[in-house]
Amino acid sequence: GPHTRLVVTGGWSRDPAVLEAKRRRGAIETPLVTEAGCRGAALLSGVAAGLYPSADDLPALSAIAKEPA
């Protein structure tokens, strides 16, 4: 189906020119954690190291900041 949202993370989320180009396509969303991929890798490493019993026990971020179109 059609794409309904665009999520920008990592280095892309800090580049004003890239963000402006993406905004032309519609509203963009940026997660509360800019480096979401790094956060995910670190949390899963915590599971592997035994800091968390399972992925179900990881701390969650439930909100996504939305920018108007």
Backbone as ProteinMPNN parsed JSONL, in Angstrom:
{"seq_chain_A": "GPHTRLVVTGGWSRDPAVLEAKRRRGAIETPLVTEAGCRGAALLSGVAAGLYPSADDLPALSAIAKEPA", "coords_chain_A": {"N_chain_A": [[0.813, -1.19, 0.0], [0.217, 2.379, 0.039], [2.785, 4.561, 1.277], [2.612, 5.952, 4.476], [3.948, 7.373, 6.385], [7.093, 8.843, 7.348], [9.977, 8.015, 8.905], [12.749, 9.376, 10.483], [16.021, 8.751, 11.396], [19.181, 8.569, 13.212], [22.155, 9.936, 11.697], [20.86, 11.242, 9.616], [18.758, 12.578, 10.832], [19.845, 14.83, 11.889], [20.618, 16.527, 9.908], [19.892, 19.449, 8.396], [19.361, 20.024, 5.642], [18.699, 17.543, 4.527], [16.464, 16.899, 6.092], [14.707, 18.94, 5.279], [14.331, 18.266, 2.577], [13.049, 15.809, 2.924], [10.753, 16.65, 4.257], [9.302, 17.824, 2.223], [8.017, 15.718, 1.087], [6.056, 15.162, 2.842], [4.754, 14.846, 6.217], [7.196, 14.244, 8.715], [8.62, 11.929, 11.056], [10.421, 11.792, 14.075], [12.086, 9.65, 16.174], [12.143, 9.603, 19.806], [14.655, 8.922, 20.645], [17.499, 9.714, 19.044], [19.558, 8.138, 17.929], [18.38, 5.501, 17.325], [18.892, 2.922, 16.331], [21.365, 2.311, 17.486], [20.607, 2.338, 20.168], [18.856, 0.163, 20.243], [20.635, -1.938, 19.624], [22.337, -1.789, 21.843], [20.553, -2.373, 23.936], [19.77, -4.994, 23.276], [22.233, -6.189, 23.565], [22.411, -6.022, 26.286], [20.528, -7.938, 26.99], [21.816, -10.238, 26.026], [24.036, -10.225, 27.71], [22.892, -10.775, 30.089], [21.769, -8.779, 31.648], [19.148, -8.077, 31.316], [16.312, -10.174, 31.531], [14.925, -10.982, 29.183], [14.017, -9.911, 25.822], [11.482, -8.96, 26.111], [11.518, -7.676, 28.526], [12.818, -5.28, 28.268], [13.358, -1.714, 28.635], [10.892, 0.573, 27.467], [10.215, 3.029, 24.945], [7.542, 4.91, 24.413], [6.477, 7.033, 22.984], [6.429, 8.99, 19.967], [7.829, 11.775, 18.53], [6.116, 14.033, 16.541], [6.283, 15.894, 13.555], [4.69, 18.632, 11.975], [3.371, 18.623, 8.615]], "CA_chain_A": [[0.0, 0.0, 0.0], [0.944, 3.649, 0.033], [3.528, 4.92, 2.481], [1.864, 6.969, 5.201], [4.807, 8.151, 7.272], [8.521, 8.763, 7.125], [10.695, 8.113, 10.17], [14.131, 9.753, 10.227], [16.869, 8.466, 12.563], [20.624, 8.637, 13.009], [22.733, 11.15, 11.141], [19.854, 11.929, 8.782], [17.878, 13.413, 11.653], [20.569, 16.041, 12.287], [21.011, 17.276, 8.71], [18.772, 20.311, 8.005], [19.048, 19.918, 4.213], [18.009, 16.268, 4.309], [15.135, 17.012, 6.7], [13.865, 19.783, 4.419], [13.973, 17.464, 1.403], [12.071, 14.801, 3.357], [9.494, 17.348, 4.593], [8.564, 18.088, 0.979], [7.23, 14.511, 0.794], [5.003, 15.069, 3.847], [5.186, 14.916, 7.613], [8.227, 13.29, 9.111], [8.63, 11.603, 12.474], [11.728, 11.485, 14.641], [11.953, 8.988, 17.471], [12.706, 10.34, 20.935], [16.074, 8.588, 20.667], [18.022, 9.982, 17.707], [20.307, 6.963, 17.476], [17.521, 4.383, 17.699], [19.567, 1.663, 16.004], [22.379, 2.081, 18.524], [19.896, 2.001, 21.408], [18.384, -1.212, 20.111], [21.783, -2.843, 19.721], [22.804, -1.783, 23.228], [19.578, -3.089, 24.764], [19.874, -6.43, 22.992], [23.481, -6.626, 24.192], [22.071, -6.201, 27.694], [19.861, -9.249, 27.103], [22.85, -11.256, 25.831], [24.928, -10.214, 28.871], [22.142, -11.173, 31.273], [21.262, -7.635, 32.409], [17.694, -8.179, 31.182], [15.966, -11.582, 31.319], [14.529, -11.215, 27.791], [13.675, -8.683, 25.094], [10.197, -8.482, 26.637], [11.77, -6.913, 29.75], [13.568, -4.058, 27.958], [12.602, -0.465, 28.817], [10.266, 1.012, 26.214], [9.886, 4.417, 24.645], [6.235, 4.738, 23.776], [6.033, 8.19, 22.209], [7.216, 9.457, 18.831], [7.581, 13.188, 18.274], [5.671, 14.228, 15.159], [6.387, 17.236, 12.994], [3.653, 18.902, 10.984], [3.805, 18.572, 7.202]], "C_chain_A": [[0.856, 1.252, 0.0], [1.676, 3.869, 1.358], [2.781, 6.056, 3.171], [2.712, 7.793, 6.145], [6.272, 7.921, 6.92], [9.204, 8.986, 8.467], [12.16, 8.361, 9.849], [14.931, 9.519, 11.506], [18.333, 8.658, 12.208], [21.084, 9.967, 12.463], [21.768, 11.945, 10.285], [19.02, 12.903, 9.603], [18.552, 14.695, 12.122], [20.958, 16.917, 11.098], [19.832, 18.12, 8.219], [18.384, 20.179, 6.529], [18.285, 18.627, 3.916], [16.604, 16.338, 4.887], [14.2, 17.85, 5.833], [13.427, 19.014, 3.175], [12.92, 16.422, 1.761], [10.729, 15.444, 3.671], [8.661, 17.632, 3.343], [7.682, 16.908, 0.592], [6.068, 14.352, 1.772], [5.583, 15.154, 5.243], [6.255, 13.867, 7.886], [8.129, 13.064, 10.618], [10.074, 11.335, 12.886], [11.512, 10.82, 15.985], [12.569, 9.835, 18.578], [14.197, 10.077, 21.074], [16.598, 8.756, 19.244], [18.733, 8.769, 17.134], [19.558, 5.698, 17.889], [18.168, 3.028, 17.415], [20.614, 1.31, 17.047], [21.719, 1.695, 19.84], [19.422, 0.561, 21.364], [19.508, -2.222, 20.251], [22.285, -2.925, 21.161], [21.85, -2.555, 24.133], [19.648, -4.595, 24.524], [21.184, -7.005, 23.521], [23.26, -6.852, 25.681], [21.366, -7.521, 27.94], [20.92, -10.355, 27.004], [23.774, -11.357, 27.042], [24.213, -10.599, 30.162], [21.643, -10.023, 32.127], [19.741, -7.573, 32.384], [17.372, -9.638, 30.905], [15.601, -11.91, 29.863], [14.235, -9.877, 27.127], [12.345, -8.114, 25.57], [10.374, -7.597, 27.87], [12.539, -5.616, 29.52], [12.723, -2.822, 28.224], [12.092, 0.053, 27.473], [10.171, 2.534, 26.138], [8.588, 4.363, 23.86], [5.827, 5.882, 22.866], [6.976, 8.482, 21.059], [6.826, 10.915, 18.609], [7.209, 13.358, 16.804], [5.82, 15.687, 14.761], [5.251, 17.447, 12.017], [4.224, 18.883, 9.568], [4.263, 19.927, 6.745]], "O_chain_A": [[2.084, 1.176, -0.036], [1.233, 3.416, 2.413], [2.365, 7.014, 2.52], [2.249, 8.811, 6.66], [6.63, 6.932, 6.28], [9.026, 10.032, 9.092], [12.751, 7.647, 9.039], [14.571, 10.022, 12.571], [18.679, 8.881, 11.048], [20.477, 11.003, 12.732], [21.842, 13.173, 10.229], [18.62, 13.952, 9.098], [17.892, 15.561, 12.697], [21.58, 17.961, 11.29], [18.87, 17.572, 7.681], [17.199, 20.218, 6.2], [17.332, 18.631, 3.137], [15.651, 15.889, 4.25], [13.03, 17.505, 5.67], [12.268, 19.105, 2.769], [11.997, 16.18, 0.982], [9.681, 14.863, 3.39], [7.433, 17.672, 3.418], [6.709, 17.072, -0.144], [5.193, 13.51, 1.566], [6.753, 15.489, 5.427], [6.216, 12.756, 7.357], [7.618, 13.908, 11.353], [10.845, 10.731, 12.141], [10.826, 11.371, 16.846], [13.418, 10.686, 18.315], [14.928, 10.932, 21.574], [16.19, 8.027, 18.34], [18.527, 8.416, 15.973], [20.048, 4.918, 18.706], [18.0, 2.089, 18.193], [20.738, 0.152, 17.446], [22.216, 0.821, 20.551], [19.569, -0.178, 22.338], [19.352, -3.244, 20.919], [22.621, -4.007, 21.642], [22.291, -3.309, 25.001], [19.59, -5.38, 25.471], [21.243, -8.179, 23.885], [23.846, -7.759, 26.271], [21.573, -8.157, 28.973], [20.92, -11.293, 27.801], [24.246, -12.445, 27.371], [24.846, -10.734, 31.209], [21.139, -10.253, 33.226], [19.12, -7.074, 33.322], [18.074, -10.285, 30.128], [15.929, -12.988, 29.369], [14.206, -8.838, 27.787], [12.105, -6.913, 25.446], [9.466, -6.844, 28.221], [12.877, -4.924, 30.48], [11.503, -2.862, 28.059], [12.793, -0.026, 26.464], [10.062, 3.219, 27.155], [8.551, 3.823, 22.755], [4.917, 5.722, 22.052], [8.181, 8.251, 21.16], [5.644, 11.245, 18.514], [7.92, 12.874, 15.923], [5.52, 16.594, 15.537], [4.882, 16.52, 11.296], [5.418, 19.102, 9.365], [4.664, 20.086, 5.592]]}, "name": "protein", "num_of_chains": 1, "seq": "GPHTRLVVTGGWSRDPAVLEAKRRRGAIETPLVTEAGCRGAALLSGVAAGLYPSADDLPALSAIAKEPA"}
